[in-house]
CSV table of N, CA and C in Angstrom, one decimal:
chain,number,residue,atom,x,y,z
G,1406,MET,N,92.7,-184.5,-103.0
G,1406,MET,CA,91.6,-185.4,-103.7
G,1406,MET,C,92.2,-185.9,-105.0
G,1407,LYS,N,92.8,-185.1,-105.8
G,1407,LYS,CA,93.3,-185.5,-107.1
G,1407,LYS,C,94.3,-186.6,-107.1
G,1408,ILE,N,95.2,-186.6,-105.9
G,1408,ILE,CA,96.0,-187.6,-105.6
G,1408,ILE,C,95.5,-189.0,-105.5
G,1409,TRP,N,94.4,-188.9,-104.6
G,1409,TRP,CA,93.8,-190.2,-104.2
G,1409,TRP,C,93.1,-190.7,-105.4
G,1410,THR,N,92.5,-190.0,-106.3
G,1410,THR,CA,92.0,-190.4,-107.5
G,1410,THR,C,93.0,-191.0,-108.5
G,1411,ALA,N,94.1,-190.3,-108.6
G,1411,ALA,CA,95.1,-190.8,-109.4
G,1411,ALA,C,95.6,-192.0,-109.0
G,1412,ALA,N,95.8,-192.3,-107.6
G,1412,ALA,CA,96.3,-193.5,-106.9
G,1412,ALA,C,95.4,-194.6,-107.0
G,1413,ALA,N,94.0,-194.3,-107.1
G,1413,ALA,CA,93.1,-195.2,-107.4
G,1413,ALA,C,93.1,-195.8,-108.7
G,1414,LEU,N,93.1,-195.0,-109.7
G,1414,LEU,CA,93.4,-195.3,-111.0
G,1414,LEU,C,94.5,-195.9,-111.3
G,1415,ALA,N,95.6,-195.8,-110.8
G,1415,ALA,CA,96.9,-196.4,-110.9
G,1415,ALA,C,96.8,-197.9,-110.5
G,1416,LEU,N,95.9,-198.0,-109.2
G,1416,LEU,CA,95.9,-199.4,-108.7
G,1416,LEU,C,94.9,-200.3,-109.6
G,1417,MET,N,94.0,-199.6,-110.3
G,1417,MET,CA,93.0,-200.2,-111.0
G,1417,MET,C,93.6,-200.8,-112.4
G,1418,ALA,N,94.5,-199.9,-112.8
G,1418,ALA,CA,95.3,-200.1,-114.0
G,1418,ALA,C,96.2,-201.3,-114.0
G,1419,ALA,N,97.0,-201.3,-112.6
G,1419,ALA,CA,97.8,-202.4,-112.2
G,1419,ALA,C,97.2,-203.6,-112.2
G,1420,ALA,N,96.0,-203.5,-111.6
G,1420,ALA,CA,95.2,-204.9,-111.3
G,1420,ALA,C,94.6,-205.4,-112.7
G,1421,CYS,N,94.4,-204.6,-113.6
G,1421,CYS,CA,93.8,-205.1,-114.9
G,1421,CYS,C,94.9,-205.5,-115.8
G,1422,SER,N,96.1,-205.4,-115.5
G,1422,SER,CA,97.2,-205.6,-116.4
G,1422,SER,C,98.1,-207.0,-116.2
G,1423,ARG,N,97.4,-207.8,-115.3
G,1423,ARG,CA,98.0,-209.1,-115.0
G,1423,ARG,C,97.9,-210.0,-116.2
G,1424,PRO,N,99.0,-211.0,-116.4
G,1424,PRO,CA,99.1,-211.8,-117.5
G,1424,PRO,C,97.7,-212.8,-117.4
G,1425,VAL,N,97.3,-213.2,-118.6
G,1425,VAL,CA,96.1,-214.1,-118.5
G,1425,VAL,C,96.7,-215.5,-118.4
G,1426,GLU,N,96.0,-216.3,-117.5
G,1426,GLU,CA,96.5,-217.7,-117.2
G,1426,GLU,C,95.7,-218.7,-118.2
G,1427,THR,N,96.5,-219.5,-118.9
G,1427,THR,CA,96.0,-220.4,-119.8
G,1427,THR,C,95.7,-221.8,-119.1
G,1428,ILE,N,94.6,-222.2,-119.5
G,1428,ILE,CA,94.3,-223.5,-118.9
G,1428,ILE,C,94.1,-224.5,-120.1
G,1429,GLU,N,94.9,-225.7,-119.8
G,1429,GLU,CA,95.0,-226.7,-121.0
G,1429,GLU,C,93.7,-227.5,-120.7
G,1430,ILE,N,93.1,-227.8,-121.8
G,1430,ILE,CA,91.7,-228.7,-121.7
G,1430,ILE,C,92.3,-230.1,-122.2
G,1431,GLU,N,92.0,-231.1,-121.2
G,1431,GLU,CA,92.4,-232.4,-121.6
G,1431,GLU,C,91.3,-232.9,-122.4
G,1432,GLU,N,91.5,-234.1,-122.9
G,1432,GLU,CA,90.5,-235.0,-123.7
G,1432,GLU,C,89.1,-235.1,-122.8
G,1433,ALA,N,88.1,-234.9,-123.3
G,1433,ALA,CA,86.7,-235.0,-122.5
G,1433,ALA,C,86.6,-236.5,-122.0
G,1434,THR,N,86.4,-236.5,-120.6
G,1434,THR,CA,85.9,-237.8,-120.1
G,1434,THR,C,84.7,-237.6,-119.3
G,1435,PRO,N,83.8,-238.4,-119.6
G,1435,PRO,CA,82.4,-238.3,-119.0
G,1435,PRO,C,82.5,-238.2,-117.5
G,1436,GLU,N,81.5,-237.4,-117.1
G,1436,GLU,CA,81.3,-237.2,-115.7
G,1436,GLU,C,80.5,-238.2,-114.9
G,1437,VAL,N,80.8,-238.6,-113.8
G,1437,VAL,CA,79.8,-239.5,-113.0
G,1437,VAL,C,79.3,-238.7,-111.8
G,1438,PHE,N,78.2,-238.5,-111.8
G,1438,PHE,CA,77.5,-237.9,-110.6
G,1438,PHE,C,76.9,-238.7,-109.7
G,1439,GLY,N,77.1,-238.7,-108.5
G,1439,GLY,CA,76.5,-239.4,-107.5
G,1439,GLY,C,77.6,-240.5,-107.0
G,1440,ALA,N,78.7,-240.6,-107.5
G,1440,ALA,CA,79.7,-241.8,-107.3
G,1440,ALA,C,80.0,-241.7,-105.8
G,1441,ASN,N,80.0,-240.5,-105.2
G,1441,ASN,CA,80.4,-240.5,-103.8
G,1441,ASN,C,79.1,-240.8,-102.8
G,1442,ALA,N,77.9,-241.0,-103.2
G,1442,ALA,CA,76.9,-241.3,-102.4
G,1442,ALA,C,76.9,-242.6,-101.8
G,1443,ALA,N,76.2,-242.9,-100.7
G,1443,ALA,CA,76.4,-244.2,-100.1
G,1443,ALA,C,75.4,-245.2,-101.0
G,1444,ASP,N,75.8,-246.4,-101.2
G,1444,ASP,CA,75.3,-247.3,-102.0
G,1444,ASP,C,73.7,-247.5,-101.6
G,1445,GLU,N,73.5,-247.3,-100.2
G,1445,GLU,CA,72.1,-247.7,-99.9
G,1445,GLU,C,71.1,-246.5,-100.2
G,1446,ASN,N,71.9,-245.4,-100.6
G,1446,ASN,CA,70.9,-244.2,-101.0
G,1446,ASN,C,70.8,-244.1,-102.4
G,1447,LEU,N,71.2,-245.2,-103.3
G,1447,LEU,CA,71.0,-245.0,-104.8
G,1447,LEU,C,70.1,-246.2,-105.3
G,1448,LEU,N,69.5,-245.9,-106.3
G,1448,LEU,CA,68.5,-246.8,-106.9
G,1448,LEU,C,69.6,-247.8,-107.8
G,1449,HIS,N,69.2,-249.1,-107.6
G,1449,HIS,CA,70.0,-250.2,-108.3
G,1449,HIS,C,69.2,-250.3,-109.5
G,1450,GLY,N,70.1,-250.8,-110.5
G,1450,GLY,CA,69.5,-251.3,-111.7
G,1450,GLY,C,69.0,-250.2,-112.7
G,1451,GLN,N,69.2,-248.8,-112.5
G,1451,GLN,CA,68.9,-247.8,-113.4
G,1451,GLN,C,70.1,-246.5,-113.1
G,1452,MET,N,70.2,-246.0,-114.1
G,1452,MET,CA,70.8,-244.6,-114.0
G,1452,MET,C,70.6,-243.8,-115.3
G,1453,THR,N,70.9,-242.5,-115.3
G,1453,THR,CA,70.6,-241.6,-116.1
G,1453,THR,C,72.0,-241.2,-116.9
G,1454,ILE,N,71.9,-241.1,-118.4
G,1454,ILE,CA,73.0,-240.7,-119.1
G,1454,ILE,C,72.7,-239.6,-120.1
G,1455,ARG,N,73.6,-238.9,-120.5
G,1455,ARG,CA,73.5,-238.0,-121.5
G,1455,ARG,C,74.5,-238.5,-122.6
G,1456,LEU,N,73.8,-238.5,-123.9
G,1456,LEU,CA,74.4,-238.9,-125.1
G,1456,LEU,C,75.1,-237.7,-125.8
G,1457,THR,N,76.0,-238.1,-126.7
G,1457,THR,CA,76.3,-236.9,-127.5
G,1457,THR,C,75.4,-236.8,-128.7
G,1458,GLU,N,75.4,-235.7,-129.6
G,1458,GLU,CA,74.6,-235.5,-130.5
G,1458,GLU,C,74.5,-236.7,-131.5
G,1459,LYS,N,75.8,-237.3,-131.9
G,1459,LYS,CA,75.9,-238.3,-132.9
G,1459,LYS,C,75.3,-239.5,-132.2
G,1460,LEU,N,75.6,-240.0,-131.1
G,1460,LEU,CA,75.0,-241.2,-130.9
G,1460,LEU,C,73.3,-241.0,-130.5
G,1461,ALA,N,73.0,-239.8,-130.0
G,1461,ALA,CA,71.5,-239.5,-129.8
G,1461,ALA,C,70.8,-239.8,-131.3
G,1462,SER,N,71.4,-239.5,-132.4
G,1462,SER,CA,70.7,-239.6,-133.7
G,1462,SER,C,70.7,-241.0,-134.0
G,1463,VAL,N,71.6,-242.0,-133.5
G,1463,VAL,CA,71.6,-243.4,-133.8
G,1463,VAL,C,70.5,-244.0,-132.9
G,1464,VAL,N,70.6,-243.6,-131.8
G,1464,VAL,CA,69.5,-244.1,-130.7
G,1464,VAL,C,68.0,-243.7,-131.1
G,1465,GLU,N,67.9,-242.5,-131.6
G,1465,GLU,CA,66.5,-242.2,-132.1
G,1465,GLU,C,65.9,-242.9,-133.2
G,1466,ALA,N,66.9,-243.2,-134.1
G,1466,ALA,CA,66.6,-244.0,-135.3
G,1466,ALA,C,66.2,-245.4,-134.9
G,1467,ASN,N,66.5,-245.8,-133.8
G,1467,ASN,CA,66.4,-247.3,-133.3
G,1467,ASN,C,65.3,-247.2,-132.2
G,1468,THR,N,64.4,-246.1,-131.9
G,1468,THR,CA,63.6,-246.2,-131.0
G,1468,THR,C,62.2,-246.3,-131.5
G,1469,ALA,N,61.4,-247.3,-130.7
G,1469,ALA,CA,60.1,-247.6,-131.1
G,1469,ALA,C,59.1,-246.6,-130.9
G,1470,GLU,N,57.8,-246.8,-131.3
G,1470,GLU,CA,56.8,-245.9,-131.0
G,1470,GLU,C,56.5,-245.7,-129.6
G,1471,ASP,N,56.6,-246.8,-129.0
G,1471,ASP,CA,56.3,-246.7,-127.3
G,1471,ASP,C,57.4,-246.0,-126.7
G,1472,GLY,N,58.5,-245.6,-127.3
G,1472,GLY,CA,59.6,-244.8,-126.7
G,1472,GLY,C,60.6,-245.9,-126.0
G,1473,MET,N,60.6,-247.1,-126.3
G,1473,MET,CA,61.7,-248.1,-125.9
G,1473,MET,C,62.7,-248.2,-127.1
G,1474,VAL,N,64.0,-248.0,-126.7
G,1474,VAL,CA,65.1,-248.0,-127.6
G,1474,VAL,C,65.5,-249.5,-127.8
G,1475,ASN,N,65.7,-249.8,-129.0
G,1475,ASN,CA,66.2,-251.3,-129.3
G,1475,ASN,C,67.7,-251.2,-129.3
G,1476,VAL,N,68.0,-251.5,-128.0
G,1476,VAL,CA,69.6,-251.4,-127.7
G,1476,VAL,C,70.4,-252.3,-128.5
G,1477,SER,N,69.9,-253.4,-128.9
G,1477,SER,CA,70.7,-254.5,-129.7
G,1477,SER,C,71.1,-254.0,-131.1
G,1478,ARG,N,70.3,-252.9,-131.5
G,1478,ARG,CA,70.9,-252.2,-132.9
G,1478,ARG,C,71.9,-251.0,-132.8
G,1479,VAL,N,72.0,-250.7,-131.3
G,1479,VAL,CA,73.0,-249.6,-131.2
G,1479,VAL,C,74.3,-250.2,-130.8
G,1480,ALA,N,75.4,-250.3,-131.6
G,1480,ALA,CA,76.7,-250.8,-131.3
G,1480,ALA,C,77.3,-250.2,-130.1
G,1481,ALA,N,77.3,-249.0,-130.0
G,1481,ALA,CA,78.0,-248.1,-128.8
G,1481,ALA,C,77.5,-248.7,-127.6
G,1482,LEU,N,76.2,-249.0,-127.5
G,1482,LEU,CA,75.6,-249.5,-126.0
G,1482,LEU,C,75.5,-251.0,-126.0
G,1483,SER,N,76.4,-251.7,-126.7
G,1483,SER,CA,76.2,-253.3,-126.7
G,1483,SER,C,76.9,-253.8,-125.4
G,1484,GLU,N,76.6,-254.9,-124.9
G,1484,GLU,CA,77.2,-255.3,-123.7
G,1484,GLU,C,78.7,-255.4,-123.7
G,1485,GLU,N,79.4,-255.7,-124.8
G,1485,GLU,CA,80.8,-255.6,-125.1
G,1485,GLU,C,81.5,-254.3,-124.8
G,1486,ASN,N,80.6,-253.1,-125.2
G,1486,ASN,CA,81.2,-251.9,-125.1
G,1486,ASN,C,81.0,-251.2,-123.9
G,1487,VAL,N,79.7,-251.6,-123.2
G,1487,VAL,CA,79.4,-251.0,-121.9
G,1487,VAL,C,79.8,-251.9,-120.7
G,1488,GLY,N,79.9,-253.1,-120.8
G,1488,GLY,CA,80.2,-254.0,-119.9
G,1488,GLY,C,79.0,-254.5,-119.0
G,1489,ILE,N,78.0,-254.2,-119.5
G,1489,ILE,CA,76.7,-254.6,-118.7
G,1489,ILE,C,75.5,-254.6,-119.7
G,1490,LYS,N,74.7,-255.7,-119.5
G,1490,LYS,CA,73.5,-255.7,-120.4
G,1490,LYS,C,72.4,-254.8,-119.9
G,1491,ILE,N,72.0,-254.0,-121.0
G,1491,ILE,CA,70.8,-253.0,-120.8
G,1491,ILE,C,69.6,-253.7,-121.3
G,1492,THR,N,68.6,-253.7,-120.2
G,1492,THR,CA,67.5,-254.2,-120.3
G,1492,THR,C,66.5,-253.1,-120.8
G,1493,GLY,N,66.6,-252.2,-120.6
G,1493,GLY,CA,65.6,-251.0,-121.1
G,1493,GLY,C,66.3,-249.7,-121.1
G,1494,MET,N,65.9,-248.8,-122.0
G,1494,MET,CA,66.3,-247.5,-122.4
G,1494,MET,C,65.1,-246.5,-122.9
G,1495,THR,N,64.9,-245.6,-122.2
G,1495,THR,CA,63.9,-244.6,-122.8
G,1495,THR,C,64.4,-243.1,-122.5
G,1496,ARG,N,63.8,-242.1,-123.3
G,1496,ARG,CA,64.3,-240.8,-123.3
G,1496,ARG,C,63.5,-240.4,-121.9
G,1497,LEU,N,64.5,-239.6,-121.3
G,1497,LEU,CA,64.1,-239.1,-120.0
G,1497,LEU,C,63.1,-238.1,-119.9
G,1498,PHE,N,63.2,-237.1,-121.0
G,1498,PHE,CA,62.3,-235.9,-121.1
G,1498,PHE,C,61.4,-236.2,-122.4
G,1499,LYS,N,60.2,-236.8,-122.1
G,1499,LYS,CA,59.3,-237.2,-123.1
G,1499,LYS,C,58.2,-236.0,-123.1
G,1500,GLY,N,57.4,-235.9,-123.8
G,1500,GLY,CA,56.2,-235.1,-123.8
G,1500,GLY,C,55.5,-234.8,-125.2
G,1501,GLU,N,54.7,-233.8,-125.0
G,1501,GLU,CA,54.0,-233.2,-126.3
G,1501,GLU,C,55.1,-232.9,-127.3
G,1502,PRO,N,54.7,-233.4,-128.7
G,1502,PRO,CA,55.6,-233.1,-129.9
G,1502,PRO,C,55.8,-231.7,-130.2
G,1503,ARG,N,54.8,-230.9,-129.7
G,1503,ARG,CA,54.8,-229.5,-129.9
G,1503,ARG,C,55.9,-228.7,-129.4
G,1504,PHE,N,56.4,-229.4,-128.2
G,1504,PHE,CA,57.6,-228.8,-127.4
G,1504,PHE,C,58.8,-229.4,-127.8
G,1505,GLU,N,58.9,-230.3,-129.0
G,1505,GLU,CA,60.0,-230.9,-129.4
G,1505,GLU,C,61.2,-229.9,-129.8
G,1506,GLU,N,60.9,-228.9,-130.6
G,1506,GLU,CA,61.9,-228.1,-131.0
G,1506,GLU,C,62.6,-227.2,-129.8
G,1507,ARG,N,61.9,-227.0,-128.9
G,1507,ARG,CA,62.4,-226.4,-127.5
G,1507,ARG,C,63.3,-227.3,-126.8
G,1508,LYS,N,62.7,-228.5,-126.6
G,1508,LYS,CA,63.6,-229.4,-126.0
G,1508,LYS,C,65.0,-229.7,-126.7
G,1509,ARG,N,64.9,-229.9,-127.9
G,1509,ARG,CA,66.2,-230.1,-128.7
G,1509,ARG,C,67.1,-228.8,-128.6
G,1510,ARG,N,66.6,-227.7,-128.6
G,1510,ARG,CA,67.5,-226.4,-128.4
G,1510,ARG,C,68.1,-226.4,-127.1
G,1511,ASP,N,67.4,-226.8,-126.2
G,1511,ASP,CA,68.1,-226.9,-124.8
G,1511,ASP,C,68.8,-228.3,-124.5
G,1512,GLY,N,68.8,-229.2,-125.4
G,1512,GLY,CA,69.6,-230.5,-125.2
G,1512,GLY,C,68.9,-231.5,-124.3
G,1513,LEU,N,67.6,-231.4,-124.2
G,1513,LEU,CA,66.9,-232.4,-123.4
G,1513,LEU,C,66.7,-233.6,-124.1
G,1514,HIS,N,66.8,-233.7,-125.2
G,1514,HIS,CA,66.7,-235.0,-126.1
G,1514,HIS,C,67.9,-235.9,-126.0
G,1515,LEU,N,68.9,-235.4,-125.2
G,1515,LEU,CA,70.2,-236.1,-125.3
G,1515,LEU,C,70.1,-237.1,-123.9
G,1516,TRP,N,69.2,-236.8,-123.1
G,1516,TRP,CA,69.1,-237.5,-121.8
G,1516,TRP,C,68.1,-238.6,-121.8
G,1517,TYR,N,68.7,-239.9,-121.3
G,1517,TYR,CA,68.1,-241.4,-121.3
G,1517,TYR,C,68.2,-241.9,-119.9
G,1518,LYS,N,67.1,-242.4,-119.6
G,1518,LYS,CA,67.0,-243.4,-118.4
G,1518,LYS,C,67.4,-244.8,-119.0
G,1519,VAL,N,68.3,-245.5,-118.3
G,1519,VAL,CA,68.8,-246.8,-118.7
G,1519,VAL,C,68.6,-247.7,-117.5
G,1520,GLU,N,68.0,-249.0,-117.9
G,1520,GLU,CA,67.7,-250.1,-116.9
G,1520,GLU,C,68.7,-251.3,-117.2
G,1521,PHE,N,68.9,-251.8,-116.1
G,1521,PHE,CA,69.9,-253.0,-116.3
G,1521,PHE,C,69.8,-253.8,-115.1
G,1522,ASP,N,70.3,-255.0,-114.9
G,1522,ASP,CA,70.0,-255.9,-113.9
G,1522,ASP,C,70.4,-255.2,-112.5
G,1523,GLU,N,69.3,-255.3,-111.4
G,1523,GLU,CA,69.7,-254.7,-110.3
G,1523,GLU,C,70.8,-255.4,-109.4
G,1524,ALA,N,71.2,-256.6,-109.6
G,1524,ALA,CA,72.2,-257.2,-109.0
G,1524,ALA,C,73.5,-256.8,-109.4
G,1525,ALA,N,73.7,-256.1,-110.6
G,1525,ALA,CA,75.0,-255.7,-111.1
G,1525,ALA,C,75.5,-254.4,-110.1
G,1526,PRO,N,76.6,-254.5,-109.8
G,1526,PRO,CA,77.2,-253.4,-109.0
G,1526,PRO,C,77.1,-251.9,-109.7
G,1527,LEU,N,76.6,-250.9,-109.1
G,1527,LEU,CA,76.7,-249.5,-109.7
G,1527,LEU,C,77.9,-249.1,-110.3
G,1528,THR,N,79.0,-249.3,-109.4
G,1528,THR,CA,80.2,-248.8,-109.9
G,1528,THR,C,80.7,-249.7,-111.1
G,1529,LYS,N,80.4,-250.8,-111.4
G,1529,LYS,CA,80.8,-251.4,-112.6
G,1529,LYS,C,80.1,-250.9,-113.8
G,1530,ALA,N,78.7,-250.5,-113.5
G,1530,ALA,CA,77.8,-250.0,-114.5
G,1530,ALA,C,78.0,-248.7,-114.8
G,1531,ALA,N,78.5,-247.8,-113.8
G,1531,ALA,CA,79.0,-246.3,-114.1
G,1531,ALA,C,80.3,-246.4,-114.8
G,1532,ALA,N,81.3,-247.1,-114.6
G,1532,ALA,CA,82.5,-247.2,-115.3
G,1532,ALA,C,82.3,-247.7,-116.6
G,1533,GLY,N,81.4,-248.7,-116.9
G,1533,GLY,CA,81.1,-249.1,-118.3
G,1533,GLY,C,80.7,-248.0,-119.0
G,1534,PHE,N,79.5,-247.3,-118.6
G,1534,PHE,CA,78.9,-246.4,-119.3
G,1534,PHE,C,79.8,-245.1,-119.5
G,1535,SER,N,80.7,-244.8,-118.5
G,1535,SER,CA,81.6,-243.6,-118.8
G,1535,SER,C,82.8,-243.9,-119.8
G,1536,LYS,N,83.0,-245.2,-119.9
G,1536,LYS,CA,84.1,-245.5,-120.9
G,1536,LYS,C,83.6,-245.7,-122.4
G,1537,ALA,N,82.2,-245.7,-122.6
G,1537,ALA,CA,81.5,-246.0,-123.8
G,1537,ALA,C,81.6,-244.6,-124.7
G,1538,ASP,N,82.0,-244.9,-126.0
G,1538,ASP,CA,81.9,-243.5,-126.8
G,1538,ASP,C,80.5,-243.0,-127.1
G,1539,GLY,N,80.4,-241.7,-127.0
G,1539,GLY,CA,79.1,-241.2,-127.2
G,1539,GLY,C,78.3,-240.9,-126.0
G,1540,ILE,N,78.9,-241.2,-124.8
G,1540,ILE,CA,78.2,-240.7,-123.5
G,1540,ILE,C,79.1,-239.7,-122.7
G,1541,ASP,N,78.3,-238.5,-122.6
G,1541,ASP,CA,79.0,-237.4,-121.9
G,1541,ASP,C,78.9,-237.5,-120.4
G,1542,ILE,N,77.8,-237.9,-120.0
G,1542,ILE,CA,77.5,-237.6,-118.5
G,1542,ILE,C,76.8,-239.0,-118.1
G,1543,VAL,N,77.3,-239.5,-116.9
G,1543,VAL,CA,76.5,-240.7,-116.3
G,1543,VAL,C,76.1,-240.2,-114.9
G,1544,GLU,N,74.9,-240.3,-114.5
G,1544,GLU,CA,74.3,-240.0,-113.1
G,1544,GLU,C,73.7,-241.2,-112.6
G,1545,LEU,N,74.1,-241.6,-111.4
G,1545,LEU,CA,73.5,-242.5,-110.4
G,1545,LEU,C,72.4,-241.8,-109.8
G,1546,ASN,N,71.2,-242.5,-109.9
G,1546,ASN,CA,69.9,-241.9,-109.4
G,1546,ASN,C,69.9,-242.2,-107.9
G,1547,PRO,N,69.4,-241.2,-107.2
G,1547,PRO,CA,69.2,-241.4,-105.6
G,1547,PRO,C,67.9,-241.8,-105.5
G,1548,LYS,N,67.9,-242.5,-104.2
G,1548,LYS,CA,66.5,-242.9,-103.9
G,1548,LYS,C,65.8,-241.5,-103.3
G,1549,ILE,N,64.6,-241.4,-103.4
G,1549,ILE,CA,63.9,-240.2,-102.9
G,1549,ILE,C,63.1,-240.6,-101.8
G,1550,TYR,N,63.3,-240.2,-100.7
G,1550,TYR,CA,62.5,-240.3,-99.5
G,1550,TYR,C,61.5,-239.3,-99.1
G,1551,ILE,N,60.2,-239.8,-98.8
G,1551,ILE,CA,59.1,-238.7,-98.4
G,1551,ILE,C,59.1,-238.9,-96.8
G,1552,VAL,N,59.4,-237.7,-96.3
G,1552,VAL,CA,59.6,-237.5,-94.6
G,1552,VAL,C,58.2,-237.1,-94.3
């Protein structure tokens, strides 16, 4: 019995002594979720984006009381930077001001719904938003079917 215990301990020690592999982290590039979905299953003219804290503070400073963002005053979201004209932009997670601290702590204040011309190709819009400074994640919105 002592031999088996000693052998088991030796195997566990050998398994734990492997060298740690290092992973090099490349410069962050925004992820595009839904890019592999069929075009007919996606909503055209809108997508969801997550901003960085820095861009979110600029966007919040240019948000009207009705929740609409004055995109013309945010240089990072201009047509020249994004490659597409934004027709509307609102915060995705709205709600009671009493929950604002919790939403900020969980990062929900960084998510925005962006609207643009429905005729614009989603691939062009996604590529433009993913290249823009201050955008972490781009999500193409799927159509929801009631079955």
